[in-house]
Amino acid sequence: MVTLNFVKDDWVKEKNGSKLMQVDEYQVVEAVTYTNGNKALPLVKRVYSGKVWCTWVNENKTVVTQPFWEEDLEPASPSDMHSTFDLH
Protein backbone atom coordinates (compact mmCIF):
# COMPACT_ATOMS: atom_id res chain seq x y z
CA MET A 1 0.00 0.00 0.00
CA VAL A 2 1.24 3.46 -0.89
CA THR A 3 1.15 6.25 1.70
CA LEU A 4 0.61 9.63 0.04
CA ASN A 5 2.19 12.67 1.68
CA PHE A 6 -0.02 15.33 0.09
CA VAL A 7 -3.57 15.80 -1.15
CA LYS A 8 -5.00 17.93 -3.93
CA ASP A 9 -4.55 21.67 -3.31
CA ASP A 10 -1.87 21.21 -0.61
CA TRP A 11 0.81 23.89 -0.78
CA VAL A 12 4.28 22.46 -1.44
CA LYS A 13 7.73 23.53 -2.55
CA GLU A 14 10.83 21.71 -3.70
CA LYS A 15 13.13 20.77 -0.83
CA ASN A 16 15.45 23.70 -0.18
CA GLY A 17 13.52 25.72 -2.78
CA SER A 18 11.25 28.74 -2.58
CA LYS A 19 8.82 28.26 -5.49
CA LEU A 20 5.33 27.90 -3.96
CA MET A 21 3.15 25.34 -5.77
CA GLN A 22 -0.16 23.56 -5.30
CA VAL A 23 -0.64 19.82 -5.71
CA ASP A 24 -2.87 19.00 -8.67
CA GLU A 25 -2.85 15.22 -8.76
CA TYR A 26 -0.79 12.09 -8.33
CA GLN A 27 0.51 10.54 -11.54
CA VAL A 28 -0.96 7.10 -12.15
CA VAL A 29 0.34 4.68 -14.78
CA GLU A 30 -0.84 1.32 -16.05
CA ALA A 31 1.35 -1.59 -14.96
CA VAL A 32 1.08 -4.97 -16.67
CA THR A 33 1.77 -8.14 -14.71
CA TYR A 34 1.12 -11.73 -15.62
CA THR A 35 -0.66 -14.28 -13.47
CA ASN A 36 1.64 -17.15 -12.49
CA GLY A 37 4.19 -15.97 -15.05
CA ASN A 38 1.82 -16.93 -17.87
CA LYS A 39 2.21 -14.38 -20.69
CA ALA A 40 -1.24 -15.32 -21.99
CA LEU A 41 -3.04 -13.83 -18.98
CA PRO A 42 -1.97 -10.19 -18.53
CA LEU A 43 -3.31 -8.24 -15.58
CA VAL A 44 -3.36 -4.45 -15.97
CA LYS A 45 -3.45 -2.34 -12.81
CA ARG A 46 -3.29 1.41 -12.27
CA VAL A 47 -0.47 2.25 -9.85
CA TYR A 48 1.09 5.41 -8.43
CA SER A 49 4.25 6.35 -10.36
CA GLY A 50 5.91 8.32 -7.55
CA LYS A 51 5.33 11.69 -9.24
CA VAL A 52 3.07 14.53 -8.17
CA TRP A 53 1.77 17.12 -10.66
CA CYS A 54 2.07 20.63 -9.21
CA THR A 55 0.82 24.00 -10.49
CA TRP A 56 2.23 27.47 -9.90
CA VAL A 57 2.34 30.89 -11.54
CA ASN A 58 5.74 31.82 -12.97
CA GLU A 59 7.39 35.25 -13.17
CA ASN A 60 5.56 35.94 -16.47
CA LYS A 61 2.21 35.32 -14.74
CA THR A 62 1.77 32.09 -16.73
CA VAL A 63 0.21 29.04 -15.05
CA VAL A 64 2.64 26.11 -15.22
CA THR A 65 1.91 22.47 -14.36
CA GLN A 66 4.80 20.03 -14.03
CA PRO A 67 5.46 16.64 -12.39
CA PHE A 68 7.90 16.30 -9.47
CA TRP A 69 9.05 13.26 -7.55
CA GLU A 70 7.07 13.27 -4.31
CA GLU A 71 10.26 12.71 -2.30
CA ASP A 72 11.64 16.02 -3.67
CA LEU A 73 8.75 18.05 -2.22
CA GLU A 74 8.05 19.40 1.25
CA PRO A 75 4.99 21.05 2.80
CA ALA A 76 4.67 24.81 2.41
CA SER A 77 2.07 27.49 3.04
CA PRO A 78 1.02 30.63 1.16
CA SER A 79 2.69 32.68 3.89
CA ASP A 80 6.05 31.30 2.65
CA MET A 81 5.85 33.79 -0.23
CA HIS A 82 5.52 37.55 -0.20
CA SER A 83 2.60 37.36 -2.62
CA THR A 84 0.43 34.46 -3.69
CA PHE A 85 -1.72 33.80 -6.72
CA ASP A 86 -5.06 32.02 -6.77
CA LEU A 87 -4.58 29.03 -9.06
CA HIS A 88 -8.26 28.16 -9.37
PDB file of C-alpha atoms in Angstrom:
ATOM      1  CA  MET A   1       0.000   0.000   0.000  1.00  0.00           C
ATOM      2  CA  VAL A   2       1.236   3.463  -0.887  1.00  0.00           C
ATOM      3  CA  THR A   3       1.147   6.253   1.701  1.00  0.00           C
ATOM      4  CA  LEU A   4       0.615   9.627   0.041  1.00  0.00           C
ATOM      5  CA  ASN A   5       2.191  12.672   1.681  1.00  0.00           C
ATOM      6  CA  PHE A   6      -0.016  15.334   0.085  1.00  0.00           C
ATOM      7  CA  VAL A   7      -3.568  15.798  -1.146  1.00  0.00           C
ATOM      8  CA  LYS A   8      -4.997  17.933  -3.934  1.00  0.00           C
ATOM      9  CA  ASP A   9      -4.548  21.671  -3.310  1.00  0.00           C
ATOM     10  CA  ASP A  10      -1.867  21.211  -0.611  1.00  0.00           C
ATOM     11  CA  TRP A  11       0.805  23.887  -0.777  1.00  0.00           C
ATOM     12  CA  VAL A  12       4.280  22.459  -1.442  1.00  0.00           C
ATOM     13  CA  LYS A  13       7.731  23.532  -2.548  1.00  0.00           C
ATOM     14  CA  GLU A  14      10.827  21.713  -3.702  1.00  0.00           C
ATOM     15  CA  LYS A  15      13.130  20.769  -0.833  1.00  0.00           C
ATOM     16  CA  ASN A  16      15.451  23.702  -0.185  1.00  0.00           C
ATOM     17  CA  GLY A  17      13.524  25.718  -2.785  1.00  0.00           C
ATOM     18  CA  SER A  18      11.248  28.739  -2.578  1.00  0.00           C
ATOM     19  CA  LYS A  19       8.818  28.259  -5.489  1.00  0.00           C
ATOM     20  CA  LEU A  20       5.327  27.900  -3.963  1.00  0.00           C
ATOM     21  CA  MET A  21       3.149  25.339  -5.772  1.00  0.00           C
ATOM     22  CA  GLN A  22      -0.160  23.556  -5.299  1.00  0.00           C
ATOM     23  CA  VAL A  23      -0.636  19.816  -5.710  1.00  0.00           C
ATOM     24  CA  ASP A  24      -2.875  19.001  -8.670  1.00  0.00           C
ATOM     25  CA  GLU A  25      -2.848  15.220  -8.764  1.00  0.00           C
ATOM     26  CA  TYR A  26      -0.789  12.090  -8.331  1.00  0.00           C
ATOM     27  CA  GLN A  27       0.505  10.542 -11.540  1.00  0.00           C
ATOM     28  CA  VAL A  28      -0.956   7.100 -12.146  1.00  0.00           C
ATOM     29  CA  VAL A  29       0.341   4.681 -14.777  1.00  0.00           C
ATOM     30  CA  GLU A  30      -0.837   1.320 -16.046  1.00  0.00           C
ATOM     31  CA  ALA A  31       1.348  -1.592 -14.956  1.00  0.00           C
ATOM     32  CA  VAL A  32       1.075  -4.966 -16.667  1.00  0.00           C
ATOM     33  CA  THR A  33       1.770  -8.136 -14.706  1.00  0.00           C
ATOM     34  CA  TYR A  34       1.124 -11.732 -15.621  1.00  0.00           C
ATOM     35  CA  THR A  35      -0.661 -14.283 -13.466  1.00  0.00           C
ATOM     36  CA  ASN A  36       1.641 -17.147 -12.487  1.00  0.00           C
ATOM     37  CA  GLY A  37       4.191 -15.966 -15.053  1.00  0.00           C
ATOM     38  CA  ASN A  38       1.816 -16.932 -17.866  1.00  0.00           C
ATOM     39  CA  LYS A  39       2.214 -14.384 -20.687  1.00  0.00           C
ATOM     40  CA  ALA A  40      -1.242 -15.321 -21.987  1.00  0.00           C
ATOM     41  CA  LEU A  41      -3.042 -13.827 -18.978  1.00  0.00           C
ATOM     42  CA  PRO A  42      -1.968 -10.192 -18.529  1.00  0.00           C
ATOM     43  CA  LEU A  43      -3.310  -8.239 -15.577  1.00  0.00           C
ATOM     44  CA  VAL A  44      -3.360  -4.451 -15.972  1.00  0.00           C
ATOM     45  CA  LYS A  45      -3.446  -2.337 -12.813  1.00  0.00           C
ATOM     46  CA  ARG A  46      -3.292   1.406 -12.272  1.00  0.00           C
ATOM     47  CA  VAL A  47      -0.466   2.252  -9.851  1.00  0.00           C
ATOM     48  CA  TYR A  48       1.088   5.414  -8.433  1.00  0.00           C
ATOM     49  CA  SER A  49       4.252   6.348 -10.361  1.00  0.00           C
ATOM     50  CA  GLY A  50       5.912   8.322  -7.546  1.00  0.00           C
ATOM     51  CA  LYS A  51       5.331  11.689  -9.236  1.00  0.00           C
ATOM     52  CA  VAL A  52       3.066  14.534  -8.167  1.00  0.00           C
ATOM     53  CA  TRP A  53       1.768  17.125 -10.658  1.00  0.00           C
ATOM     54  CA  CYS A  54       2.068  20.632  -9.210  1.00  0.00           C
ATOM     55  CA  THR A  55       0.824  23.998 -10.492  1.00  0.00           C
ATOM     56  CA  TRP A  56       2.230  27.465  -9.903  1.00  0.00           C
ATOM     57  CA  VAL A  57       2.339  30.891 -11.537  1.00  0.00           C
ATOM     58  CA  ASN A  58       5.744  31.815 -12.970  1.00  0.00           C
ATOM     59  CA  GLU A  59       7.385  35.247 -13.174  1.00  0.00           C
ATOM     60  CA  ASN A  60       5.557  35.937 -16.469  1.00  0.00           C
ATOM     61  CA  LYS A  61       2.206  35.315 -14.740  1.00  0.00           C
ATOM     62  CA  THR A  62       1.768  32.090 -16.731  1.00  0.00           C
ATOM     63  CA  VAL A  63       0.215  29.045 -15.051  1.00  0.00           C
ATOM     64  CA  VAL A  64       2.641  26.112 -15.217  1.00  0.00           C
ATOM     65  CA  THR A  65       1.907  22.471 -14.363  1.00  0.00           C
ATOM     66  CA  GLN A  66       4.795  20.029 -14.028  1.00  0.00           C
ATOM     67  CA  PRO A  67       5.463  16.635 -12.387  1.00  0.00           C
ATOM     68  CA  PHE A  68       7.895  16.304  -9.471  1.00  0.00           C
ATOM     69  CA  TRP A  69       9.054  13.261  -7.546  1.00  0.00           C
ATOM     70  CA  GLU A  70       7.072  13.273  -4.310  1.00  0.00           C
ATOM     71  CA  GLU A  71      10.262  12.712  -2.302  1.00  0.00           C
ATOM     72  CA  ASP A  72      11.641  16.017  -3.674  1.00  0.00           C
ATOM     73  CA  LEU A  73       8.747  18.049  -2.219  1.00  0.00           C
ATOM     74  CA  GLU A  74       8.049  19.396   1.246  1.00  0.00           C
ATOM     75  CA  PRO A  75       4.990  21.055   2.802  1.00  0.00           C
ATOM     76  CA  ALA A  76       4.673  24.815   2.413  1.00  0.00           C
ATOM     77  CA  SER A  77       2.068  27.487   3.037  1.00  0.00           C
ATOM     78  CA  PRO A  78       1.024  30.625   1.159  1.00  0.00           C
ATOM     79  CA  SER A  79       2.693  32.683   3.887  1.00  0.00           C
ATOM     80  CA  ASP A  80       6.049  31.299   2.652  1.00  0.00           C
ATOM     81  CA  MET A  81       5.846  33.787  -0.230  1.00  0.00           C
ATOM     82  CA  HIS A  82       5.516  37.550  -0.204  1.00  0.00           C
ATOM     83  CA  SER A  83       2.598  37.363  -2.618  1.00  0.00           C
ATOM     84  CA  THR A  84       0.428  34.464  -3.694  1.00  0.00           C
ATOM     85  CA  PHE A  85      -1.719  33.800  -6.718  1.00  0.00           C
ATOM     86  CA  ASP A  86      -5.056  32.018  -6.773  1.00  0.00           C
ATOM     87  CA  LEU A  87      -4.584  29.034  -9.062  1.00  0.00           C
ATOM     88  CA  HIS A  88      -8.261  28.158  -9.373  1.00  0.00           C
TER      89      HIS A  88
END
